[in-house]
Amino acid sequence: MAILRALVLLLFAVLTVRLVDMQILRGEEFAQRSRENHIVRNNILPTRGLITDRNGEPLVRNVGVYSASVLPELLPASQEARYRIYLRLQELIGVSPLEVQTLVDEALAAGRGYIAIRVATNLPREQALALEEAAVSLPGVSLEVTPGREYIGGPSFSHLLGYIGPQTAEEAQVLREKGYQLNEPVGKDGIEAWYEADLRGQIGYTAAEQDAQGRLINMLGQQDPVPGNTVRLNIDAGLQQYVADLLERSMPDNGTGWGDAKQAAAVVMDANTGAILSMVSIPTYDNNIYADSQRRAEELARIQNDTETYTLLNKALSAAAPGSTFKLVTATAGLAEGSITPSTSFYVGCSLDVKGENNVIYNYPDWRCHNQVMDVRSAIAWSSNVFFFLTAGGDLEKQRGLGKDIETSGAVLAAWARKFGFGKPTGIDLFGEGAGRVPDPQWKRRTKVGEGFAPGENEWFLGDTYNSAIGQGDVLATPLQIARMTAAIANGGTLPVPHVADAIIAPDGRVVRTISPQAEKVDVDPRWLQVVREGMLASVQYGAGQRAASSRTTVAGKTGTAEFFKPDGTKSQHAWFTGFAPYDNPQVVVTVYFDIGVGGDKAAPVAGKIFDYIMEQGIR
């Protein structure tokens, strides 16, 4: 009995010490744990804001995305019981039991059993309903519904709108600090990504007290989610679809013998504000593919691995040799720097012969034999190479170039190109914009050295200035940069910042903010721009750009045909046209690009049809 009494006293002593520890020494800690164990907070994801065209036509639709999740710590302890659940999931939604088992085992081994694992997403509604019904008898399994998108504008909008998707591990680390939940989708490209903060909205929640068996005791509070704002674009949906269809129909060889085009782009922009009325990139794709990536995996892999046409790349923001469209910069530079005047004229035959310092005669051909006397206006109209060779670099004897010597002429031409926005992003509200390239003597001296280059190859030669003057050689520009340059010439010297979005609108219809036009001035005498505009008008009236003429307005423009070499070593050429209308009151700029073709024969007719459509529809 003495031993029994001692054991009882010892037991009570242990219990007393434990109670003192739990209730006095660590009482607040355990009280907090108790409260947390019985309070369940569920976040409610907000409805994502819409994206509309300029007329309020929705380009996206919000939908629910059904996903199957497994919470490892709620699964049965028995491996056999767990595997029966995995087999049941295979019956319901077609997931591999071994894959689910592997994901669960890896999560438990890493101590992440408290984090739900998404084992399938984008479930059809029928599968989702079946899973929801079966989940009652499948511990650890649940149906999750998250906000999703259906892109109803069609493939012509894919490069503009982008898409939404799950957070990557890297994104999650950053977004968690901004209050994002792990299951909250985010914008991945295009407008969806650029205006993510506006489109997202604010998360809501419900908080409830439960007993140990999970039964509701009391609702403690809730906060409704706040829907995201709508982003209204400057894009006209009808114009966007028309341009996309027109480009697609114009891809085949039109009889010039250069072959079918594989890539194309078009930019339609307000000549004064920089508002983008249409921007199309060909080939395009269905951006709904990302929401259905499991069933469309082969299609997705094909466009992601496309190294021939680079489907996912926005061609309007990608750089290529601009060809003769760049002559507009050369003409302006020549007039401003005094290497030519509005009345300067040269006889232009088939080519230009220049005697070098070594007394070797170098021949620089024109694209055709003009055999006529040209001033700057007719040289723009007929796109003479020789005239602009002389304007930019001179001939080392009678005609001076833009500078006092070969290198200075190249540097001055490059400086004028930068004044017109070349060599840097335009600032458009889209990711992935290329900067293009403006070569000059310093750039060449810095880059063309080392392996693959001969000694002295990094020197700046007269031929480099000639090539740059006609948009060839190392010059690269995007269709958007060409459109922006055209706008500055059309409006008298204001270089607008392009913008796709027009306004951010709250769910109640209130305008939160407008995307105000921004611009910078080009330091150039308006008289010289007027001379260039007159040459562009002549191009469409009687010169190389005649096929861009419109029966509904007066178009002024410039063709471009830039030679390049394909990967197989064969020579081909890009086709360009850029122009504005109406001539007397410039309102809209149209720039068209094809990777294969002749500017005057392929790009110019497309631009003319776009001007016709704009005037017919009264788009301003």
PDB file of N, CA and C in Angstrom, residues 404-434:
ATOM      1  N   LYS A 404      32.220  65.128 -91.800  1.00  0.00           N
ATOM      2  CA  LYS A 404      33.443  65.579 -92.454  1.00  0.00           C
ATOM      3  C   LYS A 404      34.244  64.425 -93.034  1.00  0.00           C
ATOM      4  N   ASP A 405      33.975  63.189 -92.578  1.00  0.00           N
ATOM      5  CA  ASP A 405      34.690  62.032 -93.098  1.00  0.00           C
ATOM      6  C   ASP A 405      33.768  60.819 -93.019  1.00  0.00           C
ATOM      7  N   ILE A 406      34.308  59.652 -93.383  1.00  0.00           N
ATOM      8  CA  ILE A 406      33.486  58.438 -93.444  1.00  0.00           C
ATOM      9  C   ILE A 406      32.895  58.088 -92.083  1.00  0.00           C
ATOM     10  N   GLU A 407      33.738  58.079 -91.052  1.00  0.00           N
ATOM     11  CA  GLU A 407      33.257  57.693 -89.723  1.00  0.00           C
ATOM     12  C   GLU A 407      32.245  58.681 -89.173  1.00  0.00           C
ATOM     13  N   THR A 408      32.532  59.966 -89.338  1.00  0.00           N
ATOM     14  CA  THR A 408      31.604  60.978 -88.818  1.00  0.00           C
ATOM     15  C   THR A 408      30.246  60.881 -89.504  1.00  0.00           C
ATOM     16  N   SER A 409      30.246  60.625 -90.806  1.00  0.00           N
ATOM     17  CA  SER A 409      28.972  60.472 -91.519  1.00  0.00           C
ATOM     18  C   SER A 409      28.163  59.321 -90.937  1.00  0.00           C
ATOM     19  N   GLY A 410      28.831  58.186 -90.649  1.00  0.00           N
ATOM     20  CA  GLY A 410      28.130  57.050 -90.054  1.00  0.00           C
ATOM     21  C   GLY A 410      27.580  57.371 -88.677  1.00  0.00           C
ATOM     22  N   ALA A 411      28.366  58.113 -87.888  1.00  0.00           N
ATOM     23  CA  ALA A 411      27.928  58.478 -86.542  1.00  0.00           C
ATOM     24  C   ALA A 411      26.750  59.446 -86.573  1.00  0.00           C
ATOM     25  N   VAL A 412      26.788  60.414 -87.516  1.00  0.00           N
ATOM     26  CA  VAL A 412      25.690  61.388 -87.619  1.00  0.00           C
ATOM     27  C   VAL A 412      24.396  60.697 -88.045  1.00  0.00           C
ATOM     28  N   LEU A 413      24.483  59.792 -89.008  1.00  0.00           N
ATOM     29  CA  LEU A 413      23.283  59.066 -89.436  1.00  0.00           C
ATOM     30  C   LEU A 413      22.702  58.255 -88.276  1.00  0.00           C
ATOM     31  N   ALA A 414      23.578  57.614 -87.499  1.00  0.00           N
ATOM     32  CA  ALA A 414      23.101  56.842 -86.351  1.00  0.00           C
ATOM     33  C   ALA A 414      22.424  57.746 -85.325  1.00  0.00           C
ATOM     34  N   ALA A 415      22.970  58.935 -85.120  1.00  0.00           N
ATOM     35  CA  ALA A 415      22.366  59.867 -84.160  1.00  0.00           C
ATOM     36  C   ALA A 415      20.968  60.276 -84.602  1.00  0.00           C
ATOM     37  N   TRP A 416      20.778  60.485 -85.896  1.00  0.00           N
ATOM     38  CA  TRP A 416      19.444  60.836 -86.388  1.00  0.00           C
ATOM     39  C   TRP A 416      18.480  59.652 -86.260  1.00  0.00           C
ATOM     40  N   ALA A 417      18.982  58.448 -86.463  1.00  0.00           N
ATOM     41  CA  ALA A 417      18.126  57.275 -86.273  1.00  0.00           C
ATOM     42  C   ALA A 417      17.639  57.201 -84.831  1.00  0.00           C
ATOM     43  N   ARG A 418      18.512  57.504 -83.892  1.00  0.00           N
ATOM     44  CA  ARG A 418      18.113  57.457 -82.477  1.00  0.00           C
ATOM     45  C   ARG A 418      17.118  58.566 -82.150  1.00  0.00           C
ATOM     46  N   LYS A 419      17.253  59.713 -82.814  1.00  0.00           N
ATOM     47  CA  LYS A 419      16.267  60.780 -82.605  1.00  0.00           C
ATOM     48  C   LYS A 419      14.863  60.309 -82.961  1.00  0.00           C
ATOM     49  N   PHE A 420      14.774  59.441 -83.956  1.00  0.00           N
ATOM     50  CA  PHE A 420      13.474  58.929 -84.384  1.00  0.00           C
ATOM     51  C   PHE A 420      13.082  57.644 -83.645  1.00  0.00           C
ATOM     52  N   GLY A 421      13.776  57.345 -82.560  1.00  0.00           N
ATOM     53  CA  GLY A 421      13.351  56.251 -81.689  1.00  0.00           C
ATOM     54  C   GLY A 421      13.935  54.897 -81.997  1.00  0.00           C
ATOM     55  N   PHE A 422      14.867  54.806 -82.945  1.00  0.00           N
ATOM     56  CA  PHE A 422      15.464  53.508 -83.271  1.00  0.00           C
ATOM     57  C   PHE A 422      16.541  53.157 -82.244  1.00  0.00           C
ATOM     58  N   GLY A 423      16.757  51.852 -82.081  1.00  0.00           N
ATOM     59  CA  GLY A 423      17.803  51.394 -81.171  1.00  0.00           C
ATOM     60  C   GLY A 423      17.391  51.284 -79.731  1.00  0.00           C
ATOM     61  N   LYS A 424      16.112  51.503 -79.417  1.00  0.00           N
ATOM     62  CA  LYS A 424      15.619  51.372 -78.049  1.00  0.00           C
ATOM     63  C   LYS A 424      14.141  51.006 -78.088  1.00  0.00           C
ATOM     64  N   PRO A 425      13.607  50.385 -77.035  1.00  0.00           N
ATOM     65  CA  PRO A 425      12.170  50.063 -77.015  1.00  0.00           C
ATOM     66  C   PRO A 425      11.327  51.330 -77.094  1.00  0.00           C
ATOM     67  N   THR A 426      10.140  51.195 -77.659  1.00  0.00           N
ATOM     68  CA  THR A 426       9.260  52.355 -77.818  1.00  0.00           C
ATOM     69  C   THR A 426       8.559  52.733 -76.520  1.00  0.00           C
ATOM     70  N   GLY A 427       8.469  51.776 -75.578  1.00  0.00           N
ATOM     71  CA  GLY A 427       7.743  52.028 -74.334  1.00  0.00           C
ATOM     72  C   GLY A 427       6.306  51.564 -74.367  1.00  0.00           C
ATOM     73  N   ILE A 428       5.943  50.759 -75.349  1.00  0.00           N
ATOM     74  CA  ILE A 428       4.572  50.257 -75.434  1.00  0.00           C
ATOM     75  C   ILE A 428       4.245  49.409 -74.213  1.00  0.00           C
ATOM     76  N   ASP A 429       2.966  49.344 -73.857  1.00  0.00           N
ATOM     77  CA  ASP A 429       2.536  48.607 -72.674  1.00  0.00           C
ATOM     78  C   ASP A 429       2.367  47.112 -72.967  1.00  0.00           C
ATOM     79  N   LEU A 430       3.426  46.498 -73.453  1.00  0.00           N
ATOM     80  CA  LEU A 430       3.503  45.061 -73.697  1.00  0.00           C
ATOM     81  C   LEU A 430       4.926  44.612 -73.389  1.00  0.00           C
ATOM     82  N   PHE A 431       5.057  43.386 -72.884  1.00  0.00           N
ATOM     83  CA  PHE A 431       6.383  42.837 -72.638  1.00  0.00           C
ATOM     84  C   PHE A 431       6.960  42.230 -73.920  1.00  0.00           C
ATOM     85  N   GLY A 432       8.275  42.040 -73.933  1.00  0.00           N
ATOM     86  CA  GLY A 432       8.923  41.329 -75.033  1.00  0.00           C
ATOM     87  C   GLY A 432       9.279  42.170 -76.228  1.00  0.00           C
ATOM     88  N   GLU A 433       9.328  43.496 -76.060  1.00  0.00           N
ATOM     89  CA  GLU A 433       9.624  44.371 -77.198  1.00  0.00           C
ATOM     90  C   GLU A 433      11.118  44.377 -77.500  1.00  0.00           C
ATOM     91  N   GLY A 434      11.466  44.212 -78.767  1.00  0.00           N
ATOM     92  CA  GLY A 434      12.853  44.280 -79.188  1.00  0.00           C
ATOM     93  C   GLY A 434      13.318  45.721 -79.327  1.00  0.00           C
TER      94      GLY A 434
END
